[in-house]
Amino acid sequence: MTHVSERSGAGSSPTGSGGDRQPWTAGSGRAGRKRSVSYADAGVSIDAGDRAVELLKSKVKSTRRPEVMGDLGGFAGLFRLDTQKYKRPILASSTDGVGTKLVIAQQMDIHDTVGIDLVAMVVDDLVACGAEPLFLLDYIATGEVVPDKVAEIGAGIADGCRYAGCALLGGETAEHPGVLRPDEYDISATGVGVVEESEILSSERVEVGDVVIAMRSSGLHSNGYSLVRHVLLGAGRMRLDVVIDDFGRQRTLGEELLTPTKIYAQDCLKLIAEAEVRALAHVTGGGIPGNLVRILPEHVDAVVNRSTWKPQPVFDLVQSKGRIEDPEMEATFNMGVGMFAIVSAEDADRALATLTGRGVDAWQAGEIIEGSGNVQMVGQHTRG
């Protein structure tokens, strides 16, 4: 992992007499200047970035896979792909961020969970095509590098990689004074996975009679937070430190909103190995209809029965406070389902047993019927 503060290029210094590299200063060649200007004067601390790297090293090493080559600090991360394991290996890639959920983390001054969200958004897109996540590269941009804070963010990313079974292969931390406030940051990541060409999951595999299996989300995950913040913290004037009885366990609103996104990658890979999985749909922006439709061929419909599950209380809170209509909720939030698997009817029981055995709350939520490539949401959620 190459977490290093944005720095002036070491190779850009002018060459002095005898070929020795001389440090550049703002006063070079100007008589009468008593003080040179440093990068730190512009608001960028290389030392702070280096300290953040040191704090992260043990966490990053915990994500190491046998294929990883070299050690931390290189210009690029190296990963030896085991080509003997595949007949026709296909690389899959995905990139994403966390969105405005980061605003909640910054207001709460809690930074060790959003990294898990980041990994989830990337690796669960990879596994949706059947790919095993191999490694991830992260990027952190901040107004001021505070080593402990960057280490917290990075620790969450490393935790997410361990849950997903992928290596945290590299990354970058950039300090952007004047662009971001000192307490502001944004994060993104790109992941790479691999899948045998003949085992790629796609809509072409989905057939009439298949079963739709739902896997429960951990809550809001990482989508719709602009709307959440608007209706709860803006118009609703709620405080993040207020305890919400419906959440249970004396959880505050802020704690609920920072619940990390569920990572399904390893569970889905195990499911693929144990049952006839036709397709997987990661439920992110666009909600259940907007994501499930992406894995449907034009000659079928997916029927999803809302009465088979009860969304978590946070969805009711957002909807009631914002007076949001049902279609808008379903087009924005996951409504309690973070991943769908389409499996053959013959393997439905085996699939559910596999997921239950791994501690995943899963159930049969619908079926595939003849149609025209649409998602039919039927029934009503249990309330109260």
Coordinates of C-alpha atoms in Angstrom, one line a residue:
M1 CA 0.0 0.0 0.0
T2 CA 1.5 3.3 -1.0
H3 CA -0.3 5.8 1.1
V4 CA 1.8 8.9 0.6
S5 CA 0.8 12.6 0.9
E6 CA 0.7 14.5 -2.3
R7 CA 4.2 15.7 -2.8
S8 CA 6.4 17.7 -5.1
G9 CA 8.1 15.5 -7.6
A10 CA 11.5 14.3 -6.4
G11 CA 12.7 14.3 -9.9
S12 CA 11.8 17.9 -10.7
S13 CA 14.6 19.5 -8.7
P14 CA 17.1 21.4 -10.8
T15 CA 20.6 19.9 -11.2
G16 CA 23.4 21.9 -9.5
S17 CA 27.0 22.0 -10.4
G18 CA 28.7 18.6 -10.6
G19 CA 25.4 16.9 -11.3
D20 CA 24.2 16.9 -7.7
R21 CA 20.6 17.4 -7.1
Q22 CA 19.8 20.6 -5.2
P23 CA 16.5 21.1 -3.3
W24 CA 14.3 23.7 -5.0
T25 CA 13.2 26.7 -3.0
A26 CA 10.9 29.6 -3.8
G27 CA 13.9 31.9 -3.3
S28 CA 16.2 30.1 -5.8
G29 CA 18.0 32.6 -8.0
R30 CA 16.4 35.6 -6.2
A31 CA 18.7 37.8 -4.2
G32 CA 17.5 39.3 -1.0
R33 CA 15.1 36.5 0.0
K34 CA 15.7 35.6 3.6
R35 CA 13.3 32.6 3.8
S36 CA 12.4 29.9 1.3
V37 CA 8.9 28.6 1.0
S38 CA 8.2 25.0 1.8
Y39 CA 5.5 22.6 0.7
A40 CA 4.3 22.7 4.4
D41 CA 3.8 26.4 4.0
A42 CA 1.2 25.6 1.3
G43 CA -0.6 23.3 3.6
V44 CA 0.9 19.9 2.6
S45 CA 2.7 17.8 5.2
I46 CA 4.8 14.9 3.8
D47 CA 5.8 13.9 7.3
A48 CA 2.1 13.5 8.3
G49 CA 1.5 11.2 5.3
D50 CA 4.5 9.1 6.1
R51 CA 3.3 8.7 9.7
A52 CA -0.1 7.6 8.5
V53 CA 1.6 4.9 6.4
E54 CA 3.4 3.6 9.4
L55 CA 0.2 3.4 11.4
L56 CA -1.4 1.4 8.6
K57 CA 1.3 -1.1 7.8
S58 CA 0.1 -3.9 10.1
K59 CA -3.5 -3.6 9.0
V60 CA -2.5 -3.7 5.3
K61 CA -0.3 -6.8 5.9
S62 CA -3.3 -8.6 7.4
T63 CA -5.0 -8.5 3.9
R64 CA -2.1 -10.1 2.1
R65 CA -2.8 -13.0 -0.2
P66 CA -0.1 -15.5 -1.5
E67 CA -0.2 -13.9 -4.9
V68 CA 0.9 -10.5 -3.6
M69 CA 4.5 -9.7 -4.6
G70 CA 6.9 -7.2 -2.9
D71 CA 6.3 -5.1 0.1
L72 CA 4.7 -1.7 0.9
G73 CA 6.1 1.5 -0.6
G74 CA 6.6 0.7 -4.2
F75 CA 5.3 2.8 -7.1
A76 CA 2.9 0.0 -8.1
G77 CA 1.4 -3.1 -6.4
L78 CA 2.3 -6.4 -7.9
F79 CA 0.0 -9.4 -8.0
R80 CA 0.9 -12.8 -9.6
L81 CA -2.2 -14.2 -11.3
D82 CA -2.4 -17.9 -11.0
T83 CA -3.2 -18.7 -14.7
Q84 CA -2.9 -22.5 -14.0
K85 CA -6.1 -22.3 -12.0
Y86 CA -8.2 -21.2 -15.0
K87 CA -8.7 -22.3 -18.6
R88 CA -9.8 -18.9 -19.8
P89 CA -9.4 -16.3 -17.0
I90 CA -11.4 -13.1 -17.3
L91 CA -10.5 -10.1 -15.3
A92 CA -13.3 -8.0 -13.8
S93 CA -12.9 -4.5 -12.4
S94 CA -15.1 -2.1 -10.5
T95 CA -14.7 1.3 -9.0
D96 CA -16.8 3.2 -6.5
G97 CA -17.0 5.6 -3.5
V98 CA -19.1 6.0 -0.4
G99 CA -20.9 9.2 -1.3
T100 CA -22.4 11.6 1.3
K101 CA -22.4 9.0 4.0
L102 CA -18.9 10.4 4.6
V103 CA -20.6 13.6 5.9
I104 CA -22.2 11.7 8.7
A105 CA -18.8 10.1 9.6
Q106 CA -17.1 13.5 9.7
Q107 CA -19.9 15.0 11.8
M108 CA -19.7 12.0 14.2
D109 CA -15.9 12.0 14.1
I110 CA -16.0 8.2 13.5
H111 CA -13.9 7.1 10.7
D112 CA -13.2 3.4 11.1
T113 CA -16.4 2.1 9.4
V114 CA -16.6 4.0 6.1
G115 CA -13.7 2.0 4.7
I116 CA -15.8 -1.1 5.1
D117 CA -18.6 0.6 3.1
L118 CA -16.1 1.4 0.4
V119 CA -14.9 -2.1 0.0
A120 CA -18.4 -3.5 0.0
M121 CA -19.5 -1.2 -2.8
V122 CA -16.6 -2.4 -5.0
V123 CA -16.3 -6.2 -4.2
D124 CA -20.0 -6.9 -4.3
D125 CA -20.2 -5.5 -7.8
L126 CA -17.3 -7.8 -8.7
V127 CA -19.0 -10.9 -7.3
A128 CA -22.2 -10.1 -9.1
C129 CA -20.6 -11.4 -12.3
G130 CA -19.2 -14.4 -10.5
A131 CA -15.7 -13.0 -10.0
E132 CA -13.5 -13.6 -7.0
P133 CA -12.2 -10.3 -5.7
L134 CA -8.4 -10.4 -5.9
F135 CA -7.1 -7.0 -4.8
L136 CA -8.2 -3.4 -4.2
L137 CA -6.6 0.0 -4.6
D138 CA -7.8 2.9 -2.5
Y139 CA -7.6 6.7 -2.8
I140 CA -8.1 9.1 0.1
A141 CA -8.3 12.9 -0.5
T142 CA -8.3 15.2 2.5
G143 CA -7.9 18.8 3.3
E144 CA -5.3 18.0 6.0
V145 CA -3.6 14.7 6.7
V146 CA -4.1 13.8 10.3
P147 CA -2.2 10.5 10.7
D148 CA -4.6 9.0 13.3
K149 CA -7.6 9.8 11.2
V150 CA -6.1 8.5 8.0
A151 CA -5.1 5.4 9.9
E152 CA -8.7 4.9 11.0
I153 CA -10.0 5.2 7.5
G154 CA -7.4 2.9 6.2
A155 CA -8.0 0.4 9.0
G156 CA -11.7 0.2 7.9
I157 CA -10.6 -0.4 4.3
A158 CA -8.3 -3.2 5.5
D159 CA -11.0 -4.8 7.6
G160 CA -13.3 -4.7 4.5
C161 CA -10.7 -6.4 2.4
R162 CA -10.2 -9.1 4.9
Y163 CA -13.9 -9.8 5.0
A164 CA -14.0 -9.9 1.2
G165 CA -10.9 -12.1 1.0
C166 CA -9.0 -9.7 -1.2
A167 CA -5.6 -8.0 -0.8
L168 CA -5.3 -4.2 -0.2
L169 CA -2.6 -3.9 -2.8
G170 CA -2.0 -0.2 -3.0
G171 CA -3.3 3.3 -2.6
E172 CA -2.7 7.0 -2.3
T173 CA -3.5 9.6 0.3
A174 CA -3.6 13.2 -1.2
E175 CA -3.6 16.4 0.8
H176 CA -5.7 19.1 -0.9
P177 CA -5.5 22.3 1.2
G178 CA -7.7 25.1 -0.2
V179 CA -9.9 22.5 -2.0
L180 CA -11.1 20.6 1.0
R181 CA -11.5 21.9 4.5
P182 CA -9.0 20.4 7.0
D183 CA -11.7 18.1 8.4
E184 CA -13.1 17.0 5.1
Y185 CA -12.1 13.9 3.1
D186 CA -13.4 11.8 0.2
I187 CA -12.5 8.2 -0.5
S188 CA -12.8 5.9 -3.5
A189 CA -11.4 2.5 -4.6
T190 CA -10.9 0.3 -7.6
G191 CA -11.0 -3.5 -7.3
V192 CA -10.0 -6.3 -9.6
G193 CA -11.3 -9.9 -9.7
V194 CA -11.1 -13.0 -11.8
V195 CA -13.7 -15.4 -13.1
E196 CA -13.6 -18.4 -15.5
E197 CA -15.1 -17.3 -18.8
S198 CA -17.5 -20.2 -18.9
E199 CA -18.8 -19.3 -15.3
I200 CA -19.6 -15.6 -15.8
L201 CA -23.0 -14.9 -14.3
S202 CA -25.3 -12.9 -16.6
S203 CA -28.9 -12.5 -17.6
E204 CA -28.4 -15.1 -20.4
R205 CA -28.6 -17.8 -17.7
V206 CA -31.9 -16.7 -16.1
E207 CA -34.9 -19.0 -17.0
V208 CA -38.6 -19.1 -16.3
G209 CA -39.2 -21.0 -13.1
D210 CA -36.0 -19.9 -11.4
V211 CA -36.3 -18.7 -7.8
V212 CA -35.4 -15.2 -6.4
I213 CA -33.5 -15.4 -3.1
A214 CA -33.0 -12.2 -1.1
M215 CA -30.2 -11.5 1.4
R216 CA -30.9 -9.0 4.1
S217 CA -29.0 -5.8 4.2
S218 CA -27.4 -4.3 7.3
G219 CA -29.5 -1.1 6.8
L220 CA -29.2 1.8 4.5
H221 CA -25.8 0.6 3.2
S222 CA -24.2 3.5 1.2
N223 CA -27.0 4.9 -1.0
G224 CA -29.5 7.7 -0.7
Y225 CA -27.7 9.6 2.0
S226 CA -28.3 13.0 0.4
L227 CA -32.0 12.3 0.8
V228 CA -31.5 10.9 4.3
R229 CA -29.6 13.9 5.5
H230 CA -32.2 16.2 3.9
V231 CA -35.2 14.7 5.6
L232 CA -33.7 13.8 9.0
L233 CA -31.0 16.4 9.7
G234 CA -32.3 19.2 7.5
A235 CA -36.0 19.4 7.4
G236 CA -36.5 17.0 10.3
R237 CA -33.9 18.8 12.5
M238 CA -32.9 15.6 14.2
R239 CA -29.6 15.2 16.1
L240 CA -27.2 12.5 15.4
D241 CA -26.7 11.8 19.1
V242 CA -30.4 11.2 19.8
V243 CA -31.3 7.7 20.9
I244 CA -34.0 6.1 18.7
D245 CA -36.0 3.6 20.7
D246 CA -37.1 1.7 17.6
F247 CA -33.4 0.9 16.7
G248 CA -32.9 -1.0 19.9
R249 CA -29.7 -1.5 22.0
Q250 CA -29.7 2.2 22.9
R251 CA -28.5 3.1 19.4
T252 CA -28.3 6.7 18.4
L253 CA -29.3 8.0 15.0
G254 CA -25.7 8.6 14.1
E255 CA -24.7 5.1 15.0
E256 CA -27.5 3.6 12.9
L257 CA -26.6 5.8 9.9
L258 CA -23.0 4.6 10.1
T259 CA -23.8 0.9 10.2
P260 CA -21.3 -0.6 7.7
T261 CA -22.5 -2.0 4.4
K262 CA -22.8 -5.8 4.4
I263 CA -20.1 -7.5 2.4
Y264 CA -21.5 -10.5 0.5
A265 CA -18.5 -11.5 -1.6
Q266 CA -17.4 -14.6 0.2
D267 CA -20.9 -15.7 0.9
C268 CA -21.8 -15.4 -2.8
L269 CA -18.7 -17.3 -3.9
K270 CA -19.6 -20.1 -1.6
L271 CA -23.2 -20.1 -2.9
I272 CA -21.9 -20.3 -6.5
A273 CA -19.8 -23.3 -5.6
E274 CA -22.7 -25.1 -3.9
A275 CA -25.7 -24.3 -6.0
E276 CA -26.8 -23.5 -9.6
V277 CA -26.7 -19.7 -9.4
R278 CA -27.9 -18.0 -12.6
A279 CA -27.3 -14.4 -11.7
L280 CA -26.6 -12.0 -8.8
A281 CA -27.9 -8.5 -8.3
H282 CA -26.1 -6.1 -5.9
V283 CA -28.8 -3.6 -4.7
T284 CA -27.3 -0.2 -4.6
G285 CA -28.5 3.1 -6.2
G286 CA -31.8 2.5 -8.0
G287 CA -33.1 0.2 -5.3
I288 CA -34.5 -3.3 -5.8
P289 CA -36.3 -2.7 -9.2
G290 CA -33.5 -0.7 -10.6
N291 CA -30.8 -3.3 -9.9
L292 CA -32.8 -6.5 -10.3
V293 CA -33.9 -5.5 -13.8
R294 CA -30.2 -5.4 -14.9
I295 CA -30.0 -9.2 -14.7
L296 CA -33.2 -10.0 -16.5
P297 CA -33.4 -11.2 -20.1
E298 CA -36.2 -9.6 -22.2
H299 CA -38.5 -12.6 -22.2
V300 CA -38.9 -12.9 -18.4
D301 CA -40.1 -10.9 -15.4
A302 CA -39.0 -11.1 -11.8
V303 CA -41.8 -11.1 -9.3
V304 CA -40.7 -9.9 -5.8
N305 CA -43.1 -10.3 -2.9
R306 CA -42.7 -7.6 -0.3
S307 CA -44.6 -9.6 2.3
T308 CA -41.7 -12.0 2.6
W309 CA -39.7 -9.5 4.7
K310 CA -39.8 -6.5 7.0
P311 CA -37.5 -3.6 6.3
Q312 CA -35.4 -2.3 9.2
P313 CA -36.9 0.6 11.3
V314 CA -34.5 3.2 9.8
F315 CA -36.5 3.0 6.5
D316 CA -39.7 3.7 8.3
L317 CA -38.1 6.7 10.0
V318 CA -36.8 8.2 6.8
Q319 CA -40.1 7.6 5.0
S320 CA -42.3 9.1 7.7
K321 CA -40.1 12.1 8.4
G322 CA -39.8 12.9 4.7
R323 CA -43.3 11.9 3.8
I324 CA -41.7 10.0 0.9
E325 CA -44.0 8.0 -1.4
D326 CA -43.4 4.2 -1.7
P327 CA -42.1 4.3 -5.3
E328 CA -39.5 6.9 -4.4
M329 CA -38.3 4.8 -1.4
E330 CA -38.0 1.8 -3.6
A331 CA -36.2 3.7 -6.3
T332 CA -33.6 5.1 -3.8
F333 CA -33.0 2.6 -1.0
N334 CA -32.4 -1.2 -0.7
M335 CA -35.4 -1.5 1.7
G336 CA -33.7 -4.3 3.6
V337 CA -32.3 -6.4 0.8
G338 CA -28.6 -5.9 -0.2
M339 CA -28.2 -8.8 -2.7
F340 CA -30.4 -11.0 -4.8
A341 CA -29.5 -14.4 -6.2
I342 CA -31.4 -16.0 -9.0
V343 CA -31.1 -19.8 -8.6
S344 CA -32.6 -22.8 -10.3
A345 CA -35.8 -24.1 -8.5
E346 CA -34.1 -27.5 -7.9
D347 CA -31.3 -25.8 -6.0
A348 CA -33.3 -23.3 -4.0
D349 CA -33.3 -25.3 -0.7
R350 CA -29.6 -26.0 -1.1
A351 CA -28.9 -22.3 -1.7
L352 CA -30.9 -21.2 1.3
A353 CA -29.1 -23.8 3.5
T354 CA -25.7 -22.7 2.3
L355 CA -26.4 -19.0 3.1
T356 CA -28.0 -19.8 6.4
G357 CA -25.0 -21.9 7.4
R358 CA -22.8 -18.9 6.8
G359 CA -25.0 -16.7 9.0
V360 CA -26.6 -14.8 6.1
D361 CA -30.3 -13.9 6.7
A362 CA -31.8 -15.2 3.4
W363 CA -35.2 -16.2 2.1
Q364 CA -37.2 -16.9 -1.0
A365 CA -38.6 -13.6 -2.1
G366 CA -40.0 -14.3 -5.5
E367 CA -39.8 -16.2 -8.8
I368 CA -39.0 -15.7 -12.5
I369 CA -42.0 -15.8 -14.9
E370 CA -42.6 -15.2 -18.5
G371 CA -42.6 -11.5 -19.3
S372 CA -40.8 -8.6 -20.9
G373 CA -37.8 -7.9 -18.7
N374 CA -39.5 -6.1 -15.9
V375 CA -39.6 -6.3 -12.1
Q376 CA -43.0 -6.7 -10.5
M377 CA -43.2 -5.7 -6.9
V378 CA -46.2 -7.3 -5.3
G379 CA -47.7 -7.5 -1.8
Q380 CA -46.9 -5.2 1.2
H381 CA -44.2 -5.2 3.7
T382 CA -45.0 -6.2 7.3
R383 CA -45.1 -3.1 9.5
G384 CA -44.9 -2.5 13.2

